[in-house]
Short mmCIF file of C-alpha atoms in Angstrom, two decimals:
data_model
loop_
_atom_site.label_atom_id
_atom_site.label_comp_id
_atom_site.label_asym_id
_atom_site.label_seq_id
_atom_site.Cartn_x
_atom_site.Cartn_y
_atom_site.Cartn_z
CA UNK A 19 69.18 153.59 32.72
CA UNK A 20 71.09 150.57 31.53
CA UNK A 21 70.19 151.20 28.14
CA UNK A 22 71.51 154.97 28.13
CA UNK A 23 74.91 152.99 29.56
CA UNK A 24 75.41 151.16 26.74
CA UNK A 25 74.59 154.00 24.28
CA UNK A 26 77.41 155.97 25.43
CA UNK A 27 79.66 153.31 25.28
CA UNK A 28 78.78 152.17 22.27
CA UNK A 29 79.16 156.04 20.83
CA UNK A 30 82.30 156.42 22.33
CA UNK A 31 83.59 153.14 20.80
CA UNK A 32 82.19 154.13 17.62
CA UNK A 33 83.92 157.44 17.96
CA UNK A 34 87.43 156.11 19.28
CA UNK A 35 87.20 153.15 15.60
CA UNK A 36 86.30 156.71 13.44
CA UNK A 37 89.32 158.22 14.94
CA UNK A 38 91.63 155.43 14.28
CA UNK A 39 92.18 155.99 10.35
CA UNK A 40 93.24 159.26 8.75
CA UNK A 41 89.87 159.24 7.05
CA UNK A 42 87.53 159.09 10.02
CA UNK A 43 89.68 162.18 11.60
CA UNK A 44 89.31 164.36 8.74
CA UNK A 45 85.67 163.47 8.68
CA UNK A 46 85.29 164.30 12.27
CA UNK A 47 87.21 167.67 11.87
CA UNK A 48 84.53 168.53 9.29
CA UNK A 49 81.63 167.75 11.14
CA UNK A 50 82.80 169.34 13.85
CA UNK A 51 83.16 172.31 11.49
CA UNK A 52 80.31 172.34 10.34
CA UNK A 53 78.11 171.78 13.95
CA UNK A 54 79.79 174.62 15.54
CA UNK A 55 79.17 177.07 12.69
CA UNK A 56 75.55 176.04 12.89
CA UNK A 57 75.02 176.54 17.11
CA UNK A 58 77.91 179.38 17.24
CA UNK A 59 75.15 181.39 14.54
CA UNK A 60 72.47 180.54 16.75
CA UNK A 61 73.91 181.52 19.86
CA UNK A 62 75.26 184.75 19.37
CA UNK A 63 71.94 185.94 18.39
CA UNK A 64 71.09 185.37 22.31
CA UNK A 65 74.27 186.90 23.34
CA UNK A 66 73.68 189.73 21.23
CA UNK A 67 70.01 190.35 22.83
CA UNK A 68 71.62 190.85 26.02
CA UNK A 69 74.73 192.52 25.17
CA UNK A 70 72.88 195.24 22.37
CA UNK A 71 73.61 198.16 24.93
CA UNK A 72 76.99 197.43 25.20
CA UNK A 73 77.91 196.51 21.85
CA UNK A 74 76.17 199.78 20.71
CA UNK A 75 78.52 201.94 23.33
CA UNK A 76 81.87 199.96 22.26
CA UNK A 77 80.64 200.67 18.21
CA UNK A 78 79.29 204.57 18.59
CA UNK A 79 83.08 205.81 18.10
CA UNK A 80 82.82 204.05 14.45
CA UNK A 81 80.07 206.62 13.20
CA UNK A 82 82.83 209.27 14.62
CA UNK A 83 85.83 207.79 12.95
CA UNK A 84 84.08 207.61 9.36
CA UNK A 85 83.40 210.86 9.61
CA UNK A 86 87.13 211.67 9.89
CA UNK A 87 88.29 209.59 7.16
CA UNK A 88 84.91 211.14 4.70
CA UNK A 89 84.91 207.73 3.91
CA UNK A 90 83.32 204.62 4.35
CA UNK A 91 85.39 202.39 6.46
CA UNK A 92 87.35 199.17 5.92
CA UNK A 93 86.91 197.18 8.88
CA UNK A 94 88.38 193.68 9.27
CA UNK A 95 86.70 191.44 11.84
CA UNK A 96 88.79 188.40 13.14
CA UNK A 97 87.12 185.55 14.35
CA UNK A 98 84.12 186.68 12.73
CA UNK A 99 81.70 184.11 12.89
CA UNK A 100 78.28 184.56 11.66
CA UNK A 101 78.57 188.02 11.32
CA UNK A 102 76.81 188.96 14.99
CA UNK A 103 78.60 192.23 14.58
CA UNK A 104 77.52 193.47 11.27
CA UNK A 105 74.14 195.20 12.63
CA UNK A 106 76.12 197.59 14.28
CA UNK A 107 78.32 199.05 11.90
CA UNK A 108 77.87 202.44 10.08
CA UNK A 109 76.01 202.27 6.85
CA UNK A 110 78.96 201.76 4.04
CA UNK A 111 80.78 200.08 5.72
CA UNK A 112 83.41 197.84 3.42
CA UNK A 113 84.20 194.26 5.59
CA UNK A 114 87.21 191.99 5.37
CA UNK A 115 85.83 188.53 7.63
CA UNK A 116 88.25 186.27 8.68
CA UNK A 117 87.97 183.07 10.43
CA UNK A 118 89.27 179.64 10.35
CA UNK A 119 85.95 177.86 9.60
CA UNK A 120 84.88 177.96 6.43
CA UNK A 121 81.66 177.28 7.51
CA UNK A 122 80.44 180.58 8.34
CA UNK A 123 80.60 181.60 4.75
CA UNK A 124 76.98 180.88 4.38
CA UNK A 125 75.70 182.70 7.37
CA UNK A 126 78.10 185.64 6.98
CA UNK A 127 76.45 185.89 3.27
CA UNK A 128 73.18 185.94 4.79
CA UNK A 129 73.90 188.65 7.20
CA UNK A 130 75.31 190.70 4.81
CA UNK A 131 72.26 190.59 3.03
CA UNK A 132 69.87 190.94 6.15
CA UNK A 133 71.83 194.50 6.84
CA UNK A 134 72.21 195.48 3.44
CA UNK A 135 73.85 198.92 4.04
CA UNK A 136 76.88 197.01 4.83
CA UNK A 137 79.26 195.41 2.28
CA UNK A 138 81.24 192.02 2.83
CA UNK A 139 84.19 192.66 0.71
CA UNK A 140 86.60 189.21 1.41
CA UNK A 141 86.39 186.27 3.43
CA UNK A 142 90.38 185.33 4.51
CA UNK A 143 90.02 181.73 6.32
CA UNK A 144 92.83 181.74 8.49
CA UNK A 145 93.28 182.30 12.35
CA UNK A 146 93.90 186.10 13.75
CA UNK A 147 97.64 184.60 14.65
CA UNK A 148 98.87 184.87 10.85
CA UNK A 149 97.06 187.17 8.57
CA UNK A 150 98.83 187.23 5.72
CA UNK A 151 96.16 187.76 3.09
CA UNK A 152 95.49 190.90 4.31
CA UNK A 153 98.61 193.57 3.41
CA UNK A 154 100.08 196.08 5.81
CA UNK A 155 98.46 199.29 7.08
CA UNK A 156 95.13 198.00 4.99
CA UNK A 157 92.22 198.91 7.25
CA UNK A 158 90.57 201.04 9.06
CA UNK A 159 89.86 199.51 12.16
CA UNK A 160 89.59 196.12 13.60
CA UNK A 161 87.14 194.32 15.53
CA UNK A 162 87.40 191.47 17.75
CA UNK A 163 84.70 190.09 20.29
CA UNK A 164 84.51 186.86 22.18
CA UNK A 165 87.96 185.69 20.08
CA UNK A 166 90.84 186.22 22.67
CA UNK A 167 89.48 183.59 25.20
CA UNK A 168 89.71 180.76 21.81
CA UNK A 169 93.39 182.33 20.43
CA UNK A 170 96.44 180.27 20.59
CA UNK A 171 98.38 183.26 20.82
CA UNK A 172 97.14 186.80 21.94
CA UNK A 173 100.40 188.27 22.05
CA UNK A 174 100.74 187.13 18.25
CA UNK A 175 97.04 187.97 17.21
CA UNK A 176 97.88 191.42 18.22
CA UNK A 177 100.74 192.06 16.78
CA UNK A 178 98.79 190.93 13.67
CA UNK A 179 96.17 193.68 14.46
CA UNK A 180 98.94 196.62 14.31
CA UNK A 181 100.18 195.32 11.68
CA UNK A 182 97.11 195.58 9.32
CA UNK A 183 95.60 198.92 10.87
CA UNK A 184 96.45 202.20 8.97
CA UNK A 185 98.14 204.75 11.40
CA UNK A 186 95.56 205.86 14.07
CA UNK A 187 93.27 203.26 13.27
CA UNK A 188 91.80 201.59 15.94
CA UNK A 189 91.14 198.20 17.54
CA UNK A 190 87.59 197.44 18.98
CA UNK A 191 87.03 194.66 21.34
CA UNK A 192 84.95 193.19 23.77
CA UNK A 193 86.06 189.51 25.56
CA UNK A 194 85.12 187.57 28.55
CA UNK A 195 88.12 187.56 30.65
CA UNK A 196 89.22 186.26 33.98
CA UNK A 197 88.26 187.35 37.41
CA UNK A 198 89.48 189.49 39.85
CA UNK A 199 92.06 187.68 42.04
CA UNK A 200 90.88 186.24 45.74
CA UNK A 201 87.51 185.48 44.48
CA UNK A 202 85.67 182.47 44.52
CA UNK A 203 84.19 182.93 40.85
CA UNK A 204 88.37 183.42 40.03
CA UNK A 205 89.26 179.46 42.09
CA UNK A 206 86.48 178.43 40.09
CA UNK A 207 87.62 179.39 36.58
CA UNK A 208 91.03 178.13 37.85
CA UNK A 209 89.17 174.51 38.51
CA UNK A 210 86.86 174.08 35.82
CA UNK A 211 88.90 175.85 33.11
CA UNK A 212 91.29 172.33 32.18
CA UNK A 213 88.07 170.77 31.27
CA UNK A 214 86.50 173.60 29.43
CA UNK A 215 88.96 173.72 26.99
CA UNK A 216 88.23 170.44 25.57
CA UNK A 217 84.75 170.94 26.23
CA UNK A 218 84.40 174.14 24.24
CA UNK A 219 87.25 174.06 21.18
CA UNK A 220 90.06 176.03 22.68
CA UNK A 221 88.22 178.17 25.07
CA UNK A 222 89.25 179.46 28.39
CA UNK A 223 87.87 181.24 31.35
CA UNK A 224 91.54 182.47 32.13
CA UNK A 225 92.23 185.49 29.55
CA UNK A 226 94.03 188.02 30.54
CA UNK A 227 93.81 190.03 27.47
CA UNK A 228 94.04 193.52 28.92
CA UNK A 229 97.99 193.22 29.82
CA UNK A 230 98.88 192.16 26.35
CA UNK A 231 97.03 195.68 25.31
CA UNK A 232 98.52 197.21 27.95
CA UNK A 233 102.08 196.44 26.41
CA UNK A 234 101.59 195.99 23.27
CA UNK A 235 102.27 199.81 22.36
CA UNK A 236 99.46 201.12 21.16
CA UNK A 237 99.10 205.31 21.10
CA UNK A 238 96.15 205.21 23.20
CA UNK A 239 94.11 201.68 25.05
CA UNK A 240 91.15 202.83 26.52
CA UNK A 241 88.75 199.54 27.92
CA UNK A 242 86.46 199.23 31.03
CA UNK A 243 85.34 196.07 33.02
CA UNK A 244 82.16 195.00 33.97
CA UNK A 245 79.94 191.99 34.97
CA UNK A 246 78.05 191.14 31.78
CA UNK A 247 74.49 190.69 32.43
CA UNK A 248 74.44 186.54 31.42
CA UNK A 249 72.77 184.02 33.12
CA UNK A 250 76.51 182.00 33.01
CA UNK A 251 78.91 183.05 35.95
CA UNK A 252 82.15 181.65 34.16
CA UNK A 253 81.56 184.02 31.48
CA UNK A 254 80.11 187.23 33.67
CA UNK A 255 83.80 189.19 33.74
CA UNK A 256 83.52 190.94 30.26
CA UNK A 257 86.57 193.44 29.08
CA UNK A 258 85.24 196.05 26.54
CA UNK A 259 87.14 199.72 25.13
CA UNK A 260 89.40 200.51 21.54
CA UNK A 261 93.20 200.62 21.53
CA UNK A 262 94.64 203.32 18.51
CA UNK A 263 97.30 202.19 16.73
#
C-alpha cells in the first residue's frame, strides 16, 4: 500500500515539474487531446447502445425534412466527436463537423466510411460559441447531443445555431441536464458537480439548457424529459426535442 503512496506522489510531482515550463503545458494539452478523443470514441459507442431508441425518435423528423427540401441535407453537428451520430442520418446526407479537438479527425473519417451513404463535407475545429467558418443561413439543420453540459456559453452557442440555420431549419438535440428541484439526485448534482468539472473537462451536472431554448426565439421548441436508461444517476435526467428557427 506504501508503494501505491509513493507512486502517486511521485506522478503528481512529475506532473506539477511538466507543468512548470511552457513546453510541458502544451505537451500536456496535447495528450490530453489526444486521450480523450480516444475513450470519448469508445464510449459513445456504449451510450449509443442504450440510447438507439431514442436517438432514432429525436432523428425520424430528418427523413421528413429532406423530403421537403427534395434535397439531401446539410447538417452541421457541433461538438461532434467521433461521429456517434452519423448512423442515424438519412442516406445523402452532406455533414459540416465541428469540434475543438482535432483529434477526432481520424475517427470521424472512419465513420464516415463505416456509413458510407453519408458524406463528411468539412471539419471546422472551433468551439459551438464562435462559428465563424461556417457563413450565415448555411445549413439545414443542426445537431447537438451531450455538448451543452461541456459549453462555456449556451446562451452564445445558440445564438451561433440561428445564426447558421436557413429559415425553418431546425435544431436537434439531446443533453443530460439537471434535476428536478427538491430532489435528492438534484442536492447531489449540486455537491458533486464543483469536482466534476475538473474531473471531466468542463462538464457539469447543472445544465439548464431548456430555458435558454425557451427564450432564445425560436418559431417553434418542441423537447420532452425523461430518465435515460444509464447505469450513472448524475447523468439519468436527459432533455431531448428540435427547436425551428
Amino acid at each position: 500500500m506504501a508503494g501505491v503512496w509513493w507512486f502517486g506522489l511521485v506522478s503528481v510531482g512529475m506532473l506539477a515539474a511538466v507543468l512548470k515550463t511552457q513546453r510541458g503545458r502544451a505537451f500536456f494539452r496535447l495528450m490530453h487531446r489526444k486521450v480523450f478523443a480516444y475513450f470519448l470514441s469508445r464510449m459513445v459507442k456504449k451510450y449509443n447502445e442504450r440510447m438507439s431508441s431514442f436517438k432514432e425518435k429525436l432523428f425520424e423528423d430528418m427523413k421528413t425534412q429532406k423530403s421537403a427540401v427534395a434535397r439531401n441535407l446539410r447538417v452541421l453537428e457541433i461538438g461532434v466527436g467521433a461521429g456517434a451520430n452519423f448512423k442515424f442520418y438519412p442516406p445523402g446526407t452532406h455533414i459540416i463537423a465541428v469540434d475543438p479537438n482535432q483529434e477526432f479527425d481520424k475517427y470521424l473519417k472512419k465513420n464516415a466510411e463505416d456509413f458510407g451513404d453519408i458524406v463528411l463535407q468539412q471539419f471546422v475545429i472551433a468551439p459551438g460559441e464562435n462559428m465563424a467558418a461556417v457563413p450565415d443561413e448555411s445549413v439545414d439543420a443542426v445537431v447537438c447531443t451531450l455538448v451543452m453540459c461541456n459549453v462555456s456559453d449556451q446562451v452564445k452557442v445558440i445564438s451561433e445555431v440561428k445564426r447558421v440555420l436557413k429559415p425553418r431549419g431546425k435544431l436537434y438535440y439531446l443533453e443530460h441536464v439537471r434535476a428536478p428541484p427538491n430532489t435528492w439526485l438534484y442536492s447531489l448534482q449540486n455537491w458533486i458537480d464543483p469536482v466534476w468539472y475538473y474531473v471531466s473537462d468542463g462538464c457539469t451536472f447543472r445544465s439548464e439548457v431548456f430555458k435558454h431554448l425557451d427564450a432564445a426565439g425560436f418559431s417553434q421548441v418542441n423537447y420532452q424529459k425523461f430518465d435515460a436508461p444509464l447505469n450513472m444517476p448524475l447523468v439519468k435526467p436527459h432533455l431531448m426535442g428540435t427547436a425551428t428557427k
